[in-house]
PDB file of C-alpha atoms in Angstrom:
ATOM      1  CA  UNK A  17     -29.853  19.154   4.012  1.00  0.00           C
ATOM      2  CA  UNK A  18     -29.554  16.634   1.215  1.00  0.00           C
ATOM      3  CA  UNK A  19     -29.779  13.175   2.715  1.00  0.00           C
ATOM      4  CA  UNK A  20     -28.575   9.743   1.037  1.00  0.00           C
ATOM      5  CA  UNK A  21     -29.233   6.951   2.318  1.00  0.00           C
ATOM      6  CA  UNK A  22     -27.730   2.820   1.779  1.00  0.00           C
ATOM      7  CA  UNK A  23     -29.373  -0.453   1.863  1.00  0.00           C
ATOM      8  CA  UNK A  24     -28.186  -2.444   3.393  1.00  0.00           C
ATOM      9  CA  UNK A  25     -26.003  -1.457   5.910  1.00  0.00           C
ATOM     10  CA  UNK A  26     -24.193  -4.818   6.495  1.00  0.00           C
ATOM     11  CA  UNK A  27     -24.540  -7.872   3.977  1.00  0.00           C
ATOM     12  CA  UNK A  28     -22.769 -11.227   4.888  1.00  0.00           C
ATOM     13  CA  UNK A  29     -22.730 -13.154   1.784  1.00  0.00           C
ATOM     14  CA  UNK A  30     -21.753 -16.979   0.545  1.00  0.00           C
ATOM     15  CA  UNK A  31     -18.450 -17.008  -2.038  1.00  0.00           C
ATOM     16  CA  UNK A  32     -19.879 -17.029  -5.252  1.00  0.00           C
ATOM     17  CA  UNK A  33     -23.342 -15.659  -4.325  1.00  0.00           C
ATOM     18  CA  UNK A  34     -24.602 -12.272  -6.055  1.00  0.00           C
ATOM     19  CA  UNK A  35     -25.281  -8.943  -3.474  1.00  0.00           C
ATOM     20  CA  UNK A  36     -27.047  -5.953  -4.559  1.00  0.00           C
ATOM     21  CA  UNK A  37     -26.578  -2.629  -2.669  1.00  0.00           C
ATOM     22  CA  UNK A  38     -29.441   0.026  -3.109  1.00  0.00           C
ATOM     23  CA  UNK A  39     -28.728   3.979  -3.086  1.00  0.00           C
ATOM     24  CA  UNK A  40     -31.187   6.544  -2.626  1.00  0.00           C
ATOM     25  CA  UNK A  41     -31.187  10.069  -2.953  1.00  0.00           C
ATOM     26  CA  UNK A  42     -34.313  11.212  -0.400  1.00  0.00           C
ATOM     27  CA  UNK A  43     -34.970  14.795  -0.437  1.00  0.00           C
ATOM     28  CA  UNK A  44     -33.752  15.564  -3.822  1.00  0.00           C
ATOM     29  CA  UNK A  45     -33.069  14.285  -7.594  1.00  0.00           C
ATOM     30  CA  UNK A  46     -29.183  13.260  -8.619  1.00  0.00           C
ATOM     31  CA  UNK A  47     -29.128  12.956 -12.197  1.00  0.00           C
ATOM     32  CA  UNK A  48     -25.459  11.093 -10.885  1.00  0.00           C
ATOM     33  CA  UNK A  49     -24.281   9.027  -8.444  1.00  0.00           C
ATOM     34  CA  UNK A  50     -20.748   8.329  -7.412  1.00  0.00           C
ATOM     35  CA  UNK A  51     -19.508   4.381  -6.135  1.00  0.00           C
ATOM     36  CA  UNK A  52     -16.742   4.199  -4.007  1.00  0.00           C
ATOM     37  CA  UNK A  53     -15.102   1.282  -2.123  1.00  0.00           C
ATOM     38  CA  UNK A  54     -12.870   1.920   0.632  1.00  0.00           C
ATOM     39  CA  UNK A  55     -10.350  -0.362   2.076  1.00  0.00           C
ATOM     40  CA  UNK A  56      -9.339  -0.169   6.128  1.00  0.00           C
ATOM     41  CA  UNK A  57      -7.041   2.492   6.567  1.00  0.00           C
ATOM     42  CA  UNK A  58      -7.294   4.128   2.928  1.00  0.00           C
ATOM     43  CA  UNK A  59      -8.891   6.417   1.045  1.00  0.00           C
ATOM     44  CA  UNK A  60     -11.615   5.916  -1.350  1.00  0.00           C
ATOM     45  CA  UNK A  61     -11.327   4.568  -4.242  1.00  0.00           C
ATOM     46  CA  UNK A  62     -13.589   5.445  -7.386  1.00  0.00           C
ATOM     47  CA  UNK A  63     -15.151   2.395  -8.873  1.00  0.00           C
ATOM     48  CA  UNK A  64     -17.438   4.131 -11.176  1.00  0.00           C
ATOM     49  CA  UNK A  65     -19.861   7.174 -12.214  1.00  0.00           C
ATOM     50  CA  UNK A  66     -23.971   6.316 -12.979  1.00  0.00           C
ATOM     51  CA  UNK A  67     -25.502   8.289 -14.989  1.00  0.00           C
ATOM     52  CA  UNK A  68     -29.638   8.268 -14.643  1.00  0.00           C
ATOM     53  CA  UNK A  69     -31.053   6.515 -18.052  1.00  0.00           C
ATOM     54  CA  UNK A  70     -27.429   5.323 -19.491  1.00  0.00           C
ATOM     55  CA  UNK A  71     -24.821   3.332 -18.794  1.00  0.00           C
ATOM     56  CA  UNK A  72     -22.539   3.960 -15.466  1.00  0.00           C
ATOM     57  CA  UNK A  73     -18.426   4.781 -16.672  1.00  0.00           C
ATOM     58  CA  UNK A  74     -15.868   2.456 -14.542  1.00  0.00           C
ATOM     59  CA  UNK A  75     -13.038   3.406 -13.377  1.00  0.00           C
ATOM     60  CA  UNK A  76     -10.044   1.826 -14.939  1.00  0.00           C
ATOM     61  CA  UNK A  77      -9.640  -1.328 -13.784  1.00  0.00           C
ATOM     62  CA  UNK A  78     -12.738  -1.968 -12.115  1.00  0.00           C
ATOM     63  CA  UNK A  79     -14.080  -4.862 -13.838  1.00  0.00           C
ATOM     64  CA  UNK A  80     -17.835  -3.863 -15.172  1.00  0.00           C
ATOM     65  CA  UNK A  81     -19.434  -7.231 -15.224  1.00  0.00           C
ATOM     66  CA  UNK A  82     -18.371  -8.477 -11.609  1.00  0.00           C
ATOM     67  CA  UNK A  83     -20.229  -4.721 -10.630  1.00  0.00           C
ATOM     68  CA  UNK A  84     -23.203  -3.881 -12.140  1.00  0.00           C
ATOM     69  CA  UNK A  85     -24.868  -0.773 -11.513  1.00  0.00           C
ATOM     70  CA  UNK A  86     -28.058   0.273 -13.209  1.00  0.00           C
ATOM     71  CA  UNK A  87     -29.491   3.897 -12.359  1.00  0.00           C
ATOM     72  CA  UNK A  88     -33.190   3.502 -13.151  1.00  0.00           C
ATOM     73  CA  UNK A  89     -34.537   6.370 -11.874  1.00  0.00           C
ATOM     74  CA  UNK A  90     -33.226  10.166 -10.586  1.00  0.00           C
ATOM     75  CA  UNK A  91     -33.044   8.675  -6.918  1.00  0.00           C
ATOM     76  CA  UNK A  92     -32.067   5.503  -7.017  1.00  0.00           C
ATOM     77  CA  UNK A  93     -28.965   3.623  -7.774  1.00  0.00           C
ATOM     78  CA  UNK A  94     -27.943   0.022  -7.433  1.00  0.00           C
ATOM     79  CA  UNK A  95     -24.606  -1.767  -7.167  1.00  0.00           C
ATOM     80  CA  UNK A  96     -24.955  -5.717  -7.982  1.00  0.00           C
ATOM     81  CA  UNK A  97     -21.678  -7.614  -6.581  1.00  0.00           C
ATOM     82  CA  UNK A  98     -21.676 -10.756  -8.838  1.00  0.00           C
ATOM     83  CA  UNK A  99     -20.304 -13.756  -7.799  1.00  0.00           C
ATOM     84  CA  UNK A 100     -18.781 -12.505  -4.736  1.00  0.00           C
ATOM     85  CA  UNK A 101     -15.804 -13.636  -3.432  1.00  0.00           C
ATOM     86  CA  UNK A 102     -13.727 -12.772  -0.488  1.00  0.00           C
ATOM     87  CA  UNK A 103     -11.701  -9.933  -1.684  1.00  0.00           C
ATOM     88  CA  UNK A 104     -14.388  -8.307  -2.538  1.00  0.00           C
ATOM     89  CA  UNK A 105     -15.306  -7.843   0.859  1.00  0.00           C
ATOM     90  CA  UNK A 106     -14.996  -4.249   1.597  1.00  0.00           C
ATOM     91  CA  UNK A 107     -16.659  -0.972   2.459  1.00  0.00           C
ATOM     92  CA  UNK A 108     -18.797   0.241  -0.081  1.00  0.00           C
ATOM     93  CA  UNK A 109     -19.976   4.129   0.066  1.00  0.00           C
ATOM     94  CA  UNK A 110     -22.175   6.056  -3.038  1.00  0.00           C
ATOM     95  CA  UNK A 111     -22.635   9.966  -3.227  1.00  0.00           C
ATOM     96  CA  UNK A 112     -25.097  11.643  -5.283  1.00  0.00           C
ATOM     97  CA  UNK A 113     -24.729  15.211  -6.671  1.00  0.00           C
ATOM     98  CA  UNK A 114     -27.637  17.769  -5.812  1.00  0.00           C
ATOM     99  CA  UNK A 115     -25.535  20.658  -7.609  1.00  0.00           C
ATOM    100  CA  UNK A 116     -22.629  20.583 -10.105  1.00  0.00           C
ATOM    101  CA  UNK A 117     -20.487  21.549  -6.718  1.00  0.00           C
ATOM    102  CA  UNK A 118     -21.037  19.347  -4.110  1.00  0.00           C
ATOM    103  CA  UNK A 119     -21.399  15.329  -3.278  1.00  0.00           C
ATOM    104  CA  UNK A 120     -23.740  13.924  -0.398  1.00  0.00           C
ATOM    105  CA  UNK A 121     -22.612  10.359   0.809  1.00  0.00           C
ATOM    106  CA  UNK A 122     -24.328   7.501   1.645  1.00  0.00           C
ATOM    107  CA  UNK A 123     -23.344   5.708   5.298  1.00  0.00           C
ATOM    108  CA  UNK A 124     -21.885   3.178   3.592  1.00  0.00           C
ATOM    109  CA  UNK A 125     -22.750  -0.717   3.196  1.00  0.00           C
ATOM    110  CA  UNK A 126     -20.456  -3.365   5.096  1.00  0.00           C
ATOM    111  CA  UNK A 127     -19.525  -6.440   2.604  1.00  0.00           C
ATOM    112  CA  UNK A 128     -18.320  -9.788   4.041  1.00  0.00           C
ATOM    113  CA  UNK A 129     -17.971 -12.394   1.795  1.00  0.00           C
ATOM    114  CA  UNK A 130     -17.367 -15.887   3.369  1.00  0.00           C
TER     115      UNK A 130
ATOM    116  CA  UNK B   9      -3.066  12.819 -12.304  1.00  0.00           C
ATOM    117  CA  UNK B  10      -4.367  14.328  -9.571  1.00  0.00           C
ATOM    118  CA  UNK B  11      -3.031  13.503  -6.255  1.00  0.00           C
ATOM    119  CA  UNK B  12      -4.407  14.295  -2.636  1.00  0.00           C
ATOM    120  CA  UNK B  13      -1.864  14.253   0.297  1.00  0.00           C
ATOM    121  CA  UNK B  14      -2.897  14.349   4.401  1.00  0.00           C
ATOM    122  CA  UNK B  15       0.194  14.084   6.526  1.00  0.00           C
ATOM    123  CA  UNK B  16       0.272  12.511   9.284  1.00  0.00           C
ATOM    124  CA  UNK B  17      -1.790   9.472   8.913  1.00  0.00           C
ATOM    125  CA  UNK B  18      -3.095  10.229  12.373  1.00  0.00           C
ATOM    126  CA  UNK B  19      -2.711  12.477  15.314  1.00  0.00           C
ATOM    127  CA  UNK B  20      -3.332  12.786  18.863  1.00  0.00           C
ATOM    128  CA  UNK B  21      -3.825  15.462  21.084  1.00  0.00           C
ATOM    129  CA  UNK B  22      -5.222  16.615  24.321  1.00  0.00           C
ATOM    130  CA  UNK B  23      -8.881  18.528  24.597  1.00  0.00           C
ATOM    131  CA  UNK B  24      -8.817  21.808  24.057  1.00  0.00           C
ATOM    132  CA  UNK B  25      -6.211  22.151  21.871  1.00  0.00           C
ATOM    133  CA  UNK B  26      -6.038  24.353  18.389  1.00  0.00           C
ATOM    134  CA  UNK B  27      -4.862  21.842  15.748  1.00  0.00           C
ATOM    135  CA  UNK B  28      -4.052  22.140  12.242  1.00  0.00           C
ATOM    136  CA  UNK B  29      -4.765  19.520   9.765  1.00  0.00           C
ATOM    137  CA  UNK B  30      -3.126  19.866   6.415  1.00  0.00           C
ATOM    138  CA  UNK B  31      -3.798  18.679   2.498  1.00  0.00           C
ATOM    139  CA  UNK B  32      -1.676  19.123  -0.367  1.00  0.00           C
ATOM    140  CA  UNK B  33      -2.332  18.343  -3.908  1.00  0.00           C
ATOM    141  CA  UNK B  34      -0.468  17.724  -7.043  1.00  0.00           C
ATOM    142  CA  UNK B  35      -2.618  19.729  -9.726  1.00  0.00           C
ATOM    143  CA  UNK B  36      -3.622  23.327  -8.462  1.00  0.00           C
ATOM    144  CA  UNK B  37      -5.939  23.567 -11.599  1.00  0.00           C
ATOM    145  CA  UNK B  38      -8.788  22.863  -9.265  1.00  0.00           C
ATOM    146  CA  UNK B  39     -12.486  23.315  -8.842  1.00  0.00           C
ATOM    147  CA  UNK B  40     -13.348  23.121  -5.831  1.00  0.00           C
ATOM    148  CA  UNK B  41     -11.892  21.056  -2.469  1.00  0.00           C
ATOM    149  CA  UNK B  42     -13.937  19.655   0.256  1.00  0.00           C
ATOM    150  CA  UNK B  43     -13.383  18.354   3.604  1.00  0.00           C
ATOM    151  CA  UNK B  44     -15.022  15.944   5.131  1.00  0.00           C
ATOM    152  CA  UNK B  45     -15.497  13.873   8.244  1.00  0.00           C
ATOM    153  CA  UNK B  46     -15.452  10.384   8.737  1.00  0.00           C
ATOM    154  CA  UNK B  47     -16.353   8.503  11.741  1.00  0.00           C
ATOM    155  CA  UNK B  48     -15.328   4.843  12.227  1.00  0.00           C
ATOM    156  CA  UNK B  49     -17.336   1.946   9.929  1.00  0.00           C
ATOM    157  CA  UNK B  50     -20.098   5.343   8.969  1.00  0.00           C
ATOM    158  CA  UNK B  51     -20.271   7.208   6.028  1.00  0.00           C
ATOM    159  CA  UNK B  52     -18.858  10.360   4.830  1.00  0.00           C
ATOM    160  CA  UNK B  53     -19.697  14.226   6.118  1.00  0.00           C
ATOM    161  CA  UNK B  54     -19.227  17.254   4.330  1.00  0.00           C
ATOM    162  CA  UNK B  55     -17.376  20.070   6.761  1.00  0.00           C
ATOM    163  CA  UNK B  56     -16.783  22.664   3.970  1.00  0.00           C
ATOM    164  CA  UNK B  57     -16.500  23.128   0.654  1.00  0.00           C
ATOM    165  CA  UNK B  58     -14.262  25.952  -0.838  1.00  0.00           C
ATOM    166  CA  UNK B  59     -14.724  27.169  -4.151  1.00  0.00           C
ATOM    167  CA  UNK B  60     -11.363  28.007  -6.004  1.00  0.00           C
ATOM    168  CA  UNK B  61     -11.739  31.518  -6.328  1.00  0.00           C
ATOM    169  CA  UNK B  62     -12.556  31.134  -2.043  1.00  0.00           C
ATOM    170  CA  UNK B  63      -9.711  31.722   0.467  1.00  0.00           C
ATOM    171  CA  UNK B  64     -11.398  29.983   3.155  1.00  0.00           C
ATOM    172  CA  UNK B  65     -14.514  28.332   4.667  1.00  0.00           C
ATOM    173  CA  UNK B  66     -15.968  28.663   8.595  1.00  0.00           C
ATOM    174  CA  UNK B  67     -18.674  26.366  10.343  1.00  0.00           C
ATOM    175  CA  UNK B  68     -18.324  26.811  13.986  1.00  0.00           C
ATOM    176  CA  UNK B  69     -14.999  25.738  15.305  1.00  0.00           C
ATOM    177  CA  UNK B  70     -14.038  24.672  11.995  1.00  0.00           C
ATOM    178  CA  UNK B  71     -11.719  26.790   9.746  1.00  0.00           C
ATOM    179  CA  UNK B  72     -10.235  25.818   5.556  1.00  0.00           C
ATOM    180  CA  UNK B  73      -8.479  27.930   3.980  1.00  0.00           C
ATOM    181  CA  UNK B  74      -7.598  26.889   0.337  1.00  0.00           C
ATOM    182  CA  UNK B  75      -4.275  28.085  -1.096  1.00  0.00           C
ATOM    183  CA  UNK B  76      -4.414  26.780  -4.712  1.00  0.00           C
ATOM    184  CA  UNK B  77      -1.024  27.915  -6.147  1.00  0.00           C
ATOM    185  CA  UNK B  78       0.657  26.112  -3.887  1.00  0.00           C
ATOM    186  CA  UNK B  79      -1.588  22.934  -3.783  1.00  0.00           C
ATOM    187  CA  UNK B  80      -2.365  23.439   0.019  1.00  0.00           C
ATOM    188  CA  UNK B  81      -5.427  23.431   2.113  1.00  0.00           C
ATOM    189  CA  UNK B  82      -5.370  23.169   5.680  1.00  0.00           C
ATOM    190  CA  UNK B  83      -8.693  22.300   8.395  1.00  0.00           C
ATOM    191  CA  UNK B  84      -8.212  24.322  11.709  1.00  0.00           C
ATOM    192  CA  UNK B  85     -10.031  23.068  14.343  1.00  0.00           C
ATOM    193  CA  UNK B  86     -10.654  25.266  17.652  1.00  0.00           C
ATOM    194  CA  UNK B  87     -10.279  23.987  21.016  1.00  0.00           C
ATOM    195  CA  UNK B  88     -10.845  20.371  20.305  1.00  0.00           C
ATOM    196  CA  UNK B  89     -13.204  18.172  21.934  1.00  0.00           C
ATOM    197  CA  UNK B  90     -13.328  14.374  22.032  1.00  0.00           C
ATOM    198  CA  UNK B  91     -16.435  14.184  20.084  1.00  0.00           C
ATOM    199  CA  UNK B  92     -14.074  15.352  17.372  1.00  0.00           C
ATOM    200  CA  UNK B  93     -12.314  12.684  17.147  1.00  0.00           C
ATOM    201  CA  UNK B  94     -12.914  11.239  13.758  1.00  0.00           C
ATOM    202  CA  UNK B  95     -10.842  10.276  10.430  1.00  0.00           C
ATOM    203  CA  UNK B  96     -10.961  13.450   8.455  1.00  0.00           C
ATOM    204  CA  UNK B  97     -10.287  13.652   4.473  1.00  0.00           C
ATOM    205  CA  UNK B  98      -9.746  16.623   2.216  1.00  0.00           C
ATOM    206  CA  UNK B  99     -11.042  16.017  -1.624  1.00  0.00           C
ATOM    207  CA  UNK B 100     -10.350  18.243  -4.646  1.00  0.00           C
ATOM    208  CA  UNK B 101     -12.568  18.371  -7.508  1.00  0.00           C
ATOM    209  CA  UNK B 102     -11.275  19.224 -10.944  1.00  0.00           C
ATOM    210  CA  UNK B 103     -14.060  20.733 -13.090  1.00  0.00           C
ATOM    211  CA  UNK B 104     -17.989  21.444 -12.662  1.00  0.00           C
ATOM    212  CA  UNK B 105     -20.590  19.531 -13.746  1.00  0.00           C
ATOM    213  CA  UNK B 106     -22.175  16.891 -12.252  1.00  0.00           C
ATOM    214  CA  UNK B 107     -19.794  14.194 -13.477  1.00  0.00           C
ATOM    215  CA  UNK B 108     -16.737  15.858 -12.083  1.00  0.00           C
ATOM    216  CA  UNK B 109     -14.781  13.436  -9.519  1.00  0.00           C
ATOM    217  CA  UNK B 110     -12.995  13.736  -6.475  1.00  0.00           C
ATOM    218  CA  UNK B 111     -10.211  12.953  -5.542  1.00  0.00           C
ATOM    219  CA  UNK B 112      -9.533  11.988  -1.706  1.00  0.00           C
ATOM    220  CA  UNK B 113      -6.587  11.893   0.154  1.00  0.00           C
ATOM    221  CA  UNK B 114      -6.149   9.038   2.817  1.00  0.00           C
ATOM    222  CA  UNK B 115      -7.424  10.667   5.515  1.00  0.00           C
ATOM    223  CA  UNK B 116      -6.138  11.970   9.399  1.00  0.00           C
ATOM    224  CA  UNK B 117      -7.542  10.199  11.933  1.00  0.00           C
ATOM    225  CA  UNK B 118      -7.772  12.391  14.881  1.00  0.00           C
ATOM    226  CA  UNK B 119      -7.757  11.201  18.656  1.00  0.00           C
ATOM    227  CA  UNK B 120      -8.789  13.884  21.341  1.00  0.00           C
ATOM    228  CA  UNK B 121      -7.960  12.988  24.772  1.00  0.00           C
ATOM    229  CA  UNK B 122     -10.127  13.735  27.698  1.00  0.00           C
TER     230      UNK B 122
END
């Protein structure tokens, strides 16, 4: 099956420091990805859709210049945390389309800002 | 705005027991709704998908039927084991294409006692 996969899988960071989380699609080509951050005990929350060759869409309220994502290529994705801070620190999960009907997800990348 | 609902928040019951997980969502003008399993500090998996024109979905002991008009799915899982124990979320998708969201409920976190 379509596999996704997250790098890092835990990041430990300095307040103020910049973290950049890699997504890869491995056994296929997603012309999107999906990032999601997700909060103990809730659901995921949407942060924004990256398109391959243009800019990503944010999700209202997500603030675009604190999370940079760039989609370079059909297989790769990145998510750059700028200036971290502690609230930031979170679980952050990307999916990537294969179809127009179905999402594979990434295992996810542990943030702890100190 | 679309709106995913999983009650309880979580559930526990002994192994080998039928249980019924349920999802209910706001909009029935759906796509398509997925659910998916989650274990602790990992990433997402995909159980089933069910197309809107589907009734329902089976992968081994794993049963979801989709009744759009009244915005309800439900995840039936046959004679549980503790391996299944797991957070498990049901996500509706709106339109095709590869853009299309999802939309995720909180989740049910499942305990299966021994």
């Amino acid at each position: 099956g379509a596999v996704v996969s997250q790098h890092p899988s835990r990041v430990i960071c300095k307040s103020g420091t910049s973290v950049k989380i890699e997504c890869r699609s491995l056994d296929f080509q997603a012309t999107t990805m999906f990032w999601y951050r997700q909060f103990p005990k809730k659901s995921l929350m949407l942060m924004a859709t990256s398109n391959e060759g243009s800019k990503a869409t944010y999700e209202q309220g997500v603030e675009k210049d604190k999370f940079l994502i760039n989609h370079a290529s059909l297989t790769l994705s990145t998510l750059t945390v700028t200036s971290a801070h502690p609230e930031d620190s979170s679980f952050y999960i990307c999916s990537a389309g294969q179809s127009d009907y179905e999402q594979y997800f990434g295992p996810g990348t542990r943030l702890t800002v100190t | 705005k679309q709106e995913v609902t999983q009650i309880p928040a979580a559930l526990s019951v002994p192994e080998g027991e039928n249980l019924v997980l349920n999802c209910s969502f706001t909009d029935s003008a759906i796509y398509n709704l997925q659910w998916f399993r989650q274990d602790p500090g990992k990433g997402l998996t995909s159980l089933l998908l069910i197309q809107s024109s589907q009734r329902e979905q089976t992968s081994g002991r794993l049963n979801a039927s989709l009744d759009k008009s009244s915005g309800r799915s439900t995840l039936y899982i046959a004679a549980s084991q503790p391996g299944d124990s797991a957070t498990y979320l049901c996500a509706v998708r709106l339109y095709s294409g590869a853009n299309s969201k999802l939309t995720f409920g909180k989740g049910i976190t499942l305990s299966v006692r021994p």
